[in-house]
Coordinates of C-alpha atoms in Angstrom, one line a residue:
Chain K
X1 CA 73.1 89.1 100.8
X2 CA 76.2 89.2 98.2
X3 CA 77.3 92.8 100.3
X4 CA 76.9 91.1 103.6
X5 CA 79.7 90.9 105.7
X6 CA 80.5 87.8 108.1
X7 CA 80.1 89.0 112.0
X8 CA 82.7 90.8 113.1
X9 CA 84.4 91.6 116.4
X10 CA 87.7 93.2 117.7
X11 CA 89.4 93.9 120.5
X12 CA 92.8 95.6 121.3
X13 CA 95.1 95.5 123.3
X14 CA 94.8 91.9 124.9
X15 CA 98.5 91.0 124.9
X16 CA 100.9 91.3 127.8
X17 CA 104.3 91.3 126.2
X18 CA 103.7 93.3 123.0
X19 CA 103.8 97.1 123.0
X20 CA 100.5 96.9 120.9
X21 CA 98.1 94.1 120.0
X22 CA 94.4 93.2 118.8
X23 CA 92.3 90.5 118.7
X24 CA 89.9 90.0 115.4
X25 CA 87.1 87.6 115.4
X26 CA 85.8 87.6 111.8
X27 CA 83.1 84.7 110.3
X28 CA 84.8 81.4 111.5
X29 CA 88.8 83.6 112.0
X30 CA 90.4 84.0 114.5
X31 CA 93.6 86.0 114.7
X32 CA 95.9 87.8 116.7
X33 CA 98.0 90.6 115.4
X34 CA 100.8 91.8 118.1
X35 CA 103.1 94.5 117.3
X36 CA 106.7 94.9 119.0
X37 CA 109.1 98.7 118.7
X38 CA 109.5 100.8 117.2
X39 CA 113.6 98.8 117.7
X40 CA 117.2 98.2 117.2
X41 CA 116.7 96.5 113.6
X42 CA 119.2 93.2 113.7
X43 CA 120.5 91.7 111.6
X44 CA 122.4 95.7 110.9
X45 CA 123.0 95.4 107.3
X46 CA 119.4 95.3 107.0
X47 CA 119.0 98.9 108.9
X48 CA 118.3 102.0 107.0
X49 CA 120.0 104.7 107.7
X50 CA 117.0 107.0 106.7
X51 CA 113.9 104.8 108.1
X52 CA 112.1 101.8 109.4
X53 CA 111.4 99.1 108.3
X54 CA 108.0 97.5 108.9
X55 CA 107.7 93.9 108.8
X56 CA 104.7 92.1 109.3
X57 CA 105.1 88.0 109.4
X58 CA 102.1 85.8 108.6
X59 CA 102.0 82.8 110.2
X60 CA 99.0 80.3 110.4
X61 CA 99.1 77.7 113.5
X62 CA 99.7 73.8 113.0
X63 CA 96.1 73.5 114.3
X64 CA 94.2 76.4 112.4
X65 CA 92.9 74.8 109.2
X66 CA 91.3 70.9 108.4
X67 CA 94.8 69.2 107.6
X68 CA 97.2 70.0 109.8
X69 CA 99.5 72.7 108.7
X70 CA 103.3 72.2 108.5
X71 CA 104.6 74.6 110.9
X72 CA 107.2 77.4 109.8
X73 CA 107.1 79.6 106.6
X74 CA 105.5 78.6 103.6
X75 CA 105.8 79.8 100.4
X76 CA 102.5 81.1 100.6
X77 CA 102.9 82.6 104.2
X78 CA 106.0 84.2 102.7
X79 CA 104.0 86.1 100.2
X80 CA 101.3 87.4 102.0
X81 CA 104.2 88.4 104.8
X82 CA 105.7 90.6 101.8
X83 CA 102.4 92.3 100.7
X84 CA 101.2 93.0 104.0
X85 CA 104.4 94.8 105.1
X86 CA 104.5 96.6 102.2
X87 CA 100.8 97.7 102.7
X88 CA 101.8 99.1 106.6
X89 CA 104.8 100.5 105.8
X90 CA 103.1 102.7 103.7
X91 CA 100.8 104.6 106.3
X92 CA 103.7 104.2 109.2
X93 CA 105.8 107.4 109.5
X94 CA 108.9 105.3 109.0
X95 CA 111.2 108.4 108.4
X96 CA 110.6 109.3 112.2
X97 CA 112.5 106.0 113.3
X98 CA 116.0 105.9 111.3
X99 CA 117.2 102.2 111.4
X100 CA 114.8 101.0 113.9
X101 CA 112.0 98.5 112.8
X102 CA 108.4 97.6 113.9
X103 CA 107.5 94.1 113.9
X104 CA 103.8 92.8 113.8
X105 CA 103.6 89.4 114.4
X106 CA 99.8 87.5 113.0
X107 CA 99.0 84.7 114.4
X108 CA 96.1 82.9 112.9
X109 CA 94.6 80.6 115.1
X110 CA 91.6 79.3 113.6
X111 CA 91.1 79.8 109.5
X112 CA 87.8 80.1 108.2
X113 CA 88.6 82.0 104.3
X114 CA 90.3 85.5 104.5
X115 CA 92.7 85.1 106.8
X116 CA 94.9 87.8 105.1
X117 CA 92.4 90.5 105.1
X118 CA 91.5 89.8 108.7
X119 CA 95.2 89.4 109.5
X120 CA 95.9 92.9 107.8
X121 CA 93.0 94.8 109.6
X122 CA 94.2 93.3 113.4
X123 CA 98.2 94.2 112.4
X124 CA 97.0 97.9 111.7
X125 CA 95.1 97.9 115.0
X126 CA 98.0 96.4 117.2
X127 CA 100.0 99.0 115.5
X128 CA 98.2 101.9 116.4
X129 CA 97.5 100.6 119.9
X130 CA 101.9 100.4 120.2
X131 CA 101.3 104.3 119.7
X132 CA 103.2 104.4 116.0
X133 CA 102.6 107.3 114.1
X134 CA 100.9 106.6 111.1
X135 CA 99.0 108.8 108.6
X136 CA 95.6 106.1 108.6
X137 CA 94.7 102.8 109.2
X138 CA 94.1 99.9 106.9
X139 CA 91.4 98.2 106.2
X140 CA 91.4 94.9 104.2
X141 CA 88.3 92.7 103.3
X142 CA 87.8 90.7 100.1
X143 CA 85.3 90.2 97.3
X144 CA 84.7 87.5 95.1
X145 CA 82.4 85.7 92.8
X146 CA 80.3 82.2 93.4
X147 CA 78.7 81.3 90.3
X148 CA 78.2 84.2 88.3
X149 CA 77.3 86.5 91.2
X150 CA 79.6 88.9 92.5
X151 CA 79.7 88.7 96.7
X152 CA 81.2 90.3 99.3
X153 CA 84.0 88.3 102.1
X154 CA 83.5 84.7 101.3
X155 CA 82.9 81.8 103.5
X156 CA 84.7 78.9 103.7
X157 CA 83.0 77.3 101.7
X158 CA 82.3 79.7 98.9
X159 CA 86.3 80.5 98.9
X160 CA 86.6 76.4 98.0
X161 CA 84.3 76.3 95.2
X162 CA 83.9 80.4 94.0
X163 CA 85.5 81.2 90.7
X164 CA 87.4 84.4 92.0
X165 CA 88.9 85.9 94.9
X166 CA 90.0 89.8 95.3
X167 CA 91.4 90.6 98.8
X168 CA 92.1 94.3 98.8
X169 CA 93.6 96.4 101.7
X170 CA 92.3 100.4 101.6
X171 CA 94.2 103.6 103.7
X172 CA 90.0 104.2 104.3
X173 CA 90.4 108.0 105.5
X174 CA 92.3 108.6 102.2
X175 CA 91.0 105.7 100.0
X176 CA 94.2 104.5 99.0
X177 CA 94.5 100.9 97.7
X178 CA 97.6 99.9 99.2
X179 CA 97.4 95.8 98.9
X180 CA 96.1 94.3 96.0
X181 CA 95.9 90.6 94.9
X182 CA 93.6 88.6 92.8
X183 CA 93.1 85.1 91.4
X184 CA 90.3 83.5 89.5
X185 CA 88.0 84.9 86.5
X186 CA 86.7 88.7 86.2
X187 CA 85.8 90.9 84.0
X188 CA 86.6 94.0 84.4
X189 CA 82.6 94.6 85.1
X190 CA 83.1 92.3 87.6
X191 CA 86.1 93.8 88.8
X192 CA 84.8 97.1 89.4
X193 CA 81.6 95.2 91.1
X194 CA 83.8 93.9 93.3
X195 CA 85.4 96.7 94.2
X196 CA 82.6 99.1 94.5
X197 CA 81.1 96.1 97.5
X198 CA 85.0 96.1 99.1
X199 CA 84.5 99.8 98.8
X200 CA 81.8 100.2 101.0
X201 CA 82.9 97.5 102.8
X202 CA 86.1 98.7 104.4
X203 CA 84.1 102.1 105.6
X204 CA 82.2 99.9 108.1
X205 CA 85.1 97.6 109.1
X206 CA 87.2 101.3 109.6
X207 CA 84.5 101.9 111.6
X208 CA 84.8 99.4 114.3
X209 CA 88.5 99.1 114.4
X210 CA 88.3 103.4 115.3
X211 CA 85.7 101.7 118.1
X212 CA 87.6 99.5 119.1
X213 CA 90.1 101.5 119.8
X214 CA 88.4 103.9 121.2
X215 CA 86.9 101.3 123.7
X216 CA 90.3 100.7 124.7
X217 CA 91.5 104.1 126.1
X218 CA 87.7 105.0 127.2
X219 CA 88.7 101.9 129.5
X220 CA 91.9 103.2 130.9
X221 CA 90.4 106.9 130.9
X222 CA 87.6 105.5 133.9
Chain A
X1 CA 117.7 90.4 97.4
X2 CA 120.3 93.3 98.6
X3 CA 118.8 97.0 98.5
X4 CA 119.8 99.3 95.4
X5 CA 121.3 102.8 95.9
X6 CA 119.8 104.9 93.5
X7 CA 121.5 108.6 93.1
X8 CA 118.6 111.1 94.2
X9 CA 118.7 112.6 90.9
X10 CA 118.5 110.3 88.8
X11 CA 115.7 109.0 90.6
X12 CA 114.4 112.6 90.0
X13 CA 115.0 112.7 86.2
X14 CA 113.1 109.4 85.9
X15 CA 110.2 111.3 87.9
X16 CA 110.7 114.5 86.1
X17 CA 110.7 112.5 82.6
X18 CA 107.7 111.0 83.5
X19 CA 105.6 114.0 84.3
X20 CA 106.6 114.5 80.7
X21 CA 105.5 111.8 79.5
X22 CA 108.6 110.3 78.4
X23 CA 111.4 107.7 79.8
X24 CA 115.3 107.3 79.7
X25 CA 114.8 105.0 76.9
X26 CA 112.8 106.9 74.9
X27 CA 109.7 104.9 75.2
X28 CA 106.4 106.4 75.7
X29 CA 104.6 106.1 79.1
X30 CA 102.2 103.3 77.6
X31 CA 104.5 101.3 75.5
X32 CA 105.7 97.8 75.7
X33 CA 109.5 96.6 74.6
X34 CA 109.9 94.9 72.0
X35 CA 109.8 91.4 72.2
X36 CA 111.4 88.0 71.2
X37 CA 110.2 84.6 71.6
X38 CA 112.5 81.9 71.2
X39 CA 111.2 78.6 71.1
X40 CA 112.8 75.3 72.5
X41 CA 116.2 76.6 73.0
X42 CA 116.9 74.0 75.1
X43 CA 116.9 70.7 74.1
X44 CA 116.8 68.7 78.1
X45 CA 113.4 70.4 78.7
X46 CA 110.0 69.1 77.4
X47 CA 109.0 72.6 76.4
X48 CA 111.1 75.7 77.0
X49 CA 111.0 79.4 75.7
X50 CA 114.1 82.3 75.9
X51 CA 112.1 85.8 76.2
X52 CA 113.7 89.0 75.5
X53 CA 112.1 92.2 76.1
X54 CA 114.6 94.8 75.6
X55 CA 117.4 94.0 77.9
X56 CA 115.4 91.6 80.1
X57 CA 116.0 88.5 79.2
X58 CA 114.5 85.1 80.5
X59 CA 114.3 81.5 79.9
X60 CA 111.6 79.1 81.0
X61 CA 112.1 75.2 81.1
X62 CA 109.8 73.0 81.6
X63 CA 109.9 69.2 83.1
X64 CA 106.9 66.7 83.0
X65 CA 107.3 63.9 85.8
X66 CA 105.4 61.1 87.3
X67 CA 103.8 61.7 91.2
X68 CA 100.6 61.5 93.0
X69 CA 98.0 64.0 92.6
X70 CA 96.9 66.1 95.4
X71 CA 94.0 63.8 97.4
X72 CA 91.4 66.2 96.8
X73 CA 91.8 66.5 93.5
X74 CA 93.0 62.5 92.0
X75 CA 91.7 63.2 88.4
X76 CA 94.2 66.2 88.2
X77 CA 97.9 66.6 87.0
X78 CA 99.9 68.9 89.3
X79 CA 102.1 71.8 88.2
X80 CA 104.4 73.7 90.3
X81 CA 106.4 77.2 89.6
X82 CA 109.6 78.2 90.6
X83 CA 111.5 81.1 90.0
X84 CA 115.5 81.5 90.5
X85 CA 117.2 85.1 90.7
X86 CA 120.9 84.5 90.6
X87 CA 123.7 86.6 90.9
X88 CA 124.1 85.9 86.9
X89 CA 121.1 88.1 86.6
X90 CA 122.1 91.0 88.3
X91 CA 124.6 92.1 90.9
X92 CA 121.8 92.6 93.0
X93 CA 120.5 89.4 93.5
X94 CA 122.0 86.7 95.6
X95 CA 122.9 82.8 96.2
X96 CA 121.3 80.8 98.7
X97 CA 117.3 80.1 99.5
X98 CA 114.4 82.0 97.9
X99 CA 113.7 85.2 98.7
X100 CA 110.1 86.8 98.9
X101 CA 110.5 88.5 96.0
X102 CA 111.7 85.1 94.3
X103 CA 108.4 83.5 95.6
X104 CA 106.3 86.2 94.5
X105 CA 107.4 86.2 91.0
X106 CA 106.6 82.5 91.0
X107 CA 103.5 82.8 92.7
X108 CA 101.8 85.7 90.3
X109 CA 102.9 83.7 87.4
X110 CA 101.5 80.2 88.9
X111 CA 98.5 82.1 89.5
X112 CA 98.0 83.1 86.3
X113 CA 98.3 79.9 84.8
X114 CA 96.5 77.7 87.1
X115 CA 93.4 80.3 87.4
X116 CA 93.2 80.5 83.8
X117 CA 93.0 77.2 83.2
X118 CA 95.8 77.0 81.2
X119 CA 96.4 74.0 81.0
X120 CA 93.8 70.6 81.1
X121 CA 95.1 69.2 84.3
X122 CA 92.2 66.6 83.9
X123 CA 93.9 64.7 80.3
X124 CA 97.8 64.4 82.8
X125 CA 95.8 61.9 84.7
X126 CA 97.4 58.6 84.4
X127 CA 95.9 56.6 86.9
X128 CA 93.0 57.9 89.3
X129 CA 94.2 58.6 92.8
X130 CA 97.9 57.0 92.2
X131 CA 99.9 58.7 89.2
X132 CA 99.2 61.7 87.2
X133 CA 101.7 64.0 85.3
X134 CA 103.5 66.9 87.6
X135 CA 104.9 70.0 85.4
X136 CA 108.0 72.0 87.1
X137 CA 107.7 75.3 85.4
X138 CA 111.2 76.9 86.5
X139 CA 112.0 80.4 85.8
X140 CA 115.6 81.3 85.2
X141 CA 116.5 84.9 84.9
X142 CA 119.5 85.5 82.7
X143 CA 119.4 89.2 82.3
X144 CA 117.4 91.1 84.8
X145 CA 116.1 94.5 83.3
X146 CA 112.7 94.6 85.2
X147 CA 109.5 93.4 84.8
X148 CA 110.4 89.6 85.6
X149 CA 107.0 88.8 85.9
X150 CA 106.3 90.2 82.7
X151 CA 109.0 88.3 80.9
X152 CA 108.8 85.0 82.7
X153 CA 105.1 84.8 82.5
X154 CA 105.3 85.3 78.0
X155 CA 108.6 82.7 78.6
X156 CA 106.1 80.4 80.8
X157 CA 103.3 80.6 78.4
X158 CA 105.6 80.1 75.8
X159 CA 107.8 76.7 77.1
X160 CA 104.1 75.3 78.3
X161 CA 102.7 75.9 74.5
X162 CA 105.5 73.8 72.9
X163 CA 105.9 71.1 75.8
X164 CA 105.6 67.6 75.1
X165 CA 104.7 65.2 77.7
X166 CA 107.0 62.5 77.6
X167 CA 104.8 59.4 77.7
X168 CA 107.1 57.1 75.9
X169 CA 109.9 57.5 77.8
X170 CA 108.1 56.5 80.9
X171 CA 106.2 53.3 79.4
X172 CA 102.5 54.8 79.0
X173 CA 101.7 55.0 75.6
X174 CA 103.0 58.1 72.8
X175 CA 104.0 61.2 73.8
X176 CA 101.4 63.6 73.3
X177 CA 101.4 67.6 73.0
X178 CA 100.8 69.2 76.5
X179 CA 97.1 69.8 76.5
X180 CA 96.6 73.7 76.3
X181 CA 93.4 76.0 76.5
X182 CA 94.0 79.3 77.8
X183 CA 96.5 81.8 77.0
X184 CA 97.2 84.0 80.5
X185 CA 99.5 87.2 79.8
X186 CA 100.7 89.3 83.0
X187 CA 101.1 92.7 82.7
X188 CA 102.7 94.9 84.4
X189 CA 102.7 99.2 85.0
X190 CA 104.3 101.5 88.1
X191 CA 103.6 104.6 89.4
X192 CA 105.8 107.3 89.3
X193 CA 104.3 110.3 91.0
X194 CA 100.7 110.9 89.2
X195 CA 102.1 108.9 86.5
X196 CA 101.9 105.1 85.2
X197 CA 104.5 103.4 82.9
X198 CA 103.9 100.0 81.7
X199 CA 106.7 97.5 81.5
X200 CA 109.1 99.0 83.5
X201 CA 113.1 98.1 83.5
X202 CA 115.3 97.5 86.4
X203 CA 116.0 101.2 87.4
X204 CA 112.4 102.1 86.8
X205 CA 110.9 99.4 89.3
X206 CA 113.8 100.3 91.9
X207 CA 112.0 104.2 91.8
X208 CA 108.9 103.6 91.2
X209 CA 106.4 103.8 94.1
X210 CA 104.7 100.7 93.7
X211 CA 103.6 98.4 90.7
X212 CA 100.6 96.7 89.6
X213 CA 99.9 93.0 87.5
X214 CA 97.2 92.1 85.6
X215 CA 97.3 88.9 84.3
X216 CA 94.2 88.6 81.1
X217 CA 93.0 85.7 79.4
X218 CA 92.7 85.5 75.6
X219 CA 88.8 87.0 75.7
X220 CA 90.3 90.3 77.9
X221 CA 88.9 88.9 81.1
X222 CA 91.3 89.2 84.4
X223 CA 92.9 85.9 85.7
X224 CA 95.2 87.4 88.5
X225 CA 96.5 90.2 89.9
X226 CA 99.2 91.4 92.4
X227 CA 100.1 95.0 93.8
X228 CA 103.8 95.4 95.1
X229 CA 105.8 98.3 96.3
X230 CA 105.5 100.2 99.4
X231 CA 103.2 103.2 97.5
X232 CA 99.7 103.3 97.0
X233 CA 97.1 103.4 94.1
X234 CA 94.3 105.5 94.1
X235 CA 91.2 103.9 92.4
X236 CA 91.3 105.6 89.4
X237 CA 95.0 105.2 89.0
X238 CA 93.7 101.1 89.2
X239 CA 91.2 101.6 86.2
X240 CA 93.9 103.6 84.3
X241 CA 96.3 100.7 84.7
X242 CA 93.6 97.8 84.5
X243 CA 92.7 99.6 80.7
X244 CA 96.5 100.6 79.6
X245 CA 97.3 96.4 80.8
X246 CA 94.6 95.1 78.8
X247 CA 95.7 97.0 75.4
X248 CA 99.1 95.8 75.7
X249 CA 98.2 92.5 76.5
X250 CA 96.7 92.2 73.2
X251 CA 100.0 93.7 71.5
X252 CA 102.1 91.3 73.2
X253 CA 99.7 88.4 72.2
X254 CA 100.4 89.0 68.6
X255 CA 103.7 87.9 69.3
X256 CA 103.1 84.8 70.5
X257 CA 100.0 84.0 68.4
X258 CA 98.0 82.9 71.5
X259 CA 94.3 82.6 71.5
X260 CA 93.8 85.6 68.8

């Protein structure tokens, strides 16, 4: 079905070391977000003397994709880093930590299309599980088109051959679109296909990543 | 790059002006700079472009090479985008290795070229598999006012339009006009408040809450787009801006005679 979404299925906190974490198994990803402060900010110059900063770094293991990936930042890996922190730093209360700054580290593991929407969607999770105050969670999940038919978080290998991509990140409990990218061919009936499929899309995803938090602390409650 | 200190209020007379519909400038909310196009400035490059939009003020060279194409792709030439913010630019930016929002000013206007199918990567094929022609698009801020994306990406289509592949030089026949079919424009609006200003110059991106690109095609259709910023869009706020884009798109296509 073009609004079909892969199977998906999350789990937080799974890491030892990190004050929050999450584990997202989405289609053929697999990624794990881990989130550390809120901190001391080093180097200082970079802290604010007014709030956080959020920064969430993207990185995709040597072994996660066909060719072996390079380790280390790419250019591309440097991007997404930079829209993805931008897109948490909005819903983080950032003013309550003066020159601190939360880190979320993802890590994907295995790439199967959509990595940065799946990566954005654990990164809020591990967030919320390190107990940050934030004002909503986000929710990313793409659309795109294969042929002339709009669909809804492509597959591998409908990314490799479709004719558009449109990975959008969405504050779900206030419907603000707070990451935004897009490459390929729309029109702008297209586009507001698309985003009427992402629409309905991230309500459900919101959905499980409130369960899966919830399954979390039902755990410790018992 | 370092972070600007803005004085709160002029940050709130830009805000203030806004919900007025008017900027420090003078320009309405919707309208574009003027622009200028100059063509082949420099003479090293096979195709470059100097674009001036107001203050901004850009120029884009462009190199053909010989390399190897990408193995999944052996009938294909390659092109690659850089973009350099130097200190020349703007106090503000620094020396040493790119920055993110270096990359991402490369990356939105790569995307907007590649996914448009700007140019026919399939006629830079020199030999199948083993040599086809590589074009290094470089960006070279000389004057940053804002909206680098906006002035690099006309500068980019620009250089690319009035490139000439170099085929004598290298031994392979006569050089021939780099093989052009679409005509990718980014635009770009921010948000100030409830409010959306297109084209926005260096103060007005440093307040703004968060910008949006739209990259079009010649027949209005969208090619790429990138939100930045820290803020959010509401979806309506996204159809304003997708609508306002697409008019001035077509303005600034007049200038440059692309595709019209």
């Amino acid at each position: 079905m073009p609004d079909e979404l892969r199977p998906i299925r999350m789990e937080v906190g799974v890491h030892r070391n990190a004050d929050g974490s999450a584990y997202v198994e989405w289609g053929e990803n697999k990624v794990l977000a881990v989130a550390y402060g809120p901190r001391e900010l080093h180097p200082k110059h970079k802290q604010h003397p007014l709030k956080a900063l959020v920064q969430c770094i993207y990185n995709m293991a040597a072994f996660s994709v066909g060719d072996r990936k390079r380790p280390g930042p790419d250019r591309r890996s440097q991007e997404i880093s930079k829209v993805c922190s931008e897109a948490l730093t909005h819903v983080v209360f950032v003013e309550e930590f003066p020159k601190a700054t939360i880190d979320v580290y993802v890590e994907v593991l295995q790439a199967g299309a959509g990595t940065r929407c799946v990566g954005l969607t654990a990164a809020s999770l591990a967030l919320a599980d390190a107990g940050i105050p934030m004002k909503g969670l986000v929710t990313a999940c793409a659309a795109g088109k294969v042929g002339d038919r709009v669909v809804l978080d492509l597959s591998k290998e409908e990314d490799n051959h479709g004719d558009a991509d449109l990975p959008v990140g969405i504050v779900v409990n206030t419907g603000e679109v707070v990451l935004m990218q897009m490459d390929g061919h729309l029109t702008k009936g297209e586009f507001d296909e698309a985003m009427g499929l992402i629409d309905g899309a991230t309500r459900k995803i919101y959905e499980m990543q409130v369960a899966a938090l919830k399954c979390k602390y039902q755990e410790v409650g018992e | 790059m370092r972070e600007e200190v803005i004085a709160a209020i002029e940050r709130d007379h830009i805000y203030r002006s806004a919900s007025q519909g008017r900027r420090l400038d003078g320009r309405a909310l919707d309208e574009h700079r003027r622009v200028e196009i100059e063509v082949n400035p420099i003479k090293t490059a096979e195709g470059s472009a100097r674009v001036r939009m107001g203050n901004a003020d850009v120029i884009v060279g462009v190199k053909m090479a010989l390399g190897a194409p990408f193995p999944d792709r052996p009938n294909d030439g390659v092109m690659t985008t850089v973009a350099e913010l130097r200190p020349v630019a703007y106090q503000y930016f620094e020396t040493g290795p790119p920055r993110p929002e270096s990359i991402e000013i490369a990356r939105v206007i790569d995307r907007g070229v590649r996914e448009s199918k700007m140019i026919d990567m399939a006629k830079l094929c020199v030999e199948e598999g083993v040599k086809v022609w590589v074009a290094f698009i470089d960006i070279h801020a000389i004057n940053h006012d804002g909206n680098l994306i906006g002035a690099g990406g006309l500068a980019a289509l620009a250089a690319l339009m009035n490139t000439t592949v170099p085929a004598k030089q290298f031994g392979i026949g006569e050089d021939f006009p780099l093989p052009i079919e679409h005509y990718p424009i980014p635009v770009t609006s921010v948000k100030f408040g409830s409010h959306i200003a297109v084209d926005p110059t260096a103060i007005e991106e440093t307040v703004a809450e968060c910008r949006l690109t739209t990259t079009f095609d010649e027949e209005g259709a969208l090619r790429a787009m990138q939100k930045g910023g820290d803020g959010a869009f509401t979806r309506a706020e996204i159809d304003r801006i997708v609508s306002t884009n697409s008019e001035v798109s077509n303005t600034i296509r007049k200038y440059i005679g692309a595709g019209t």
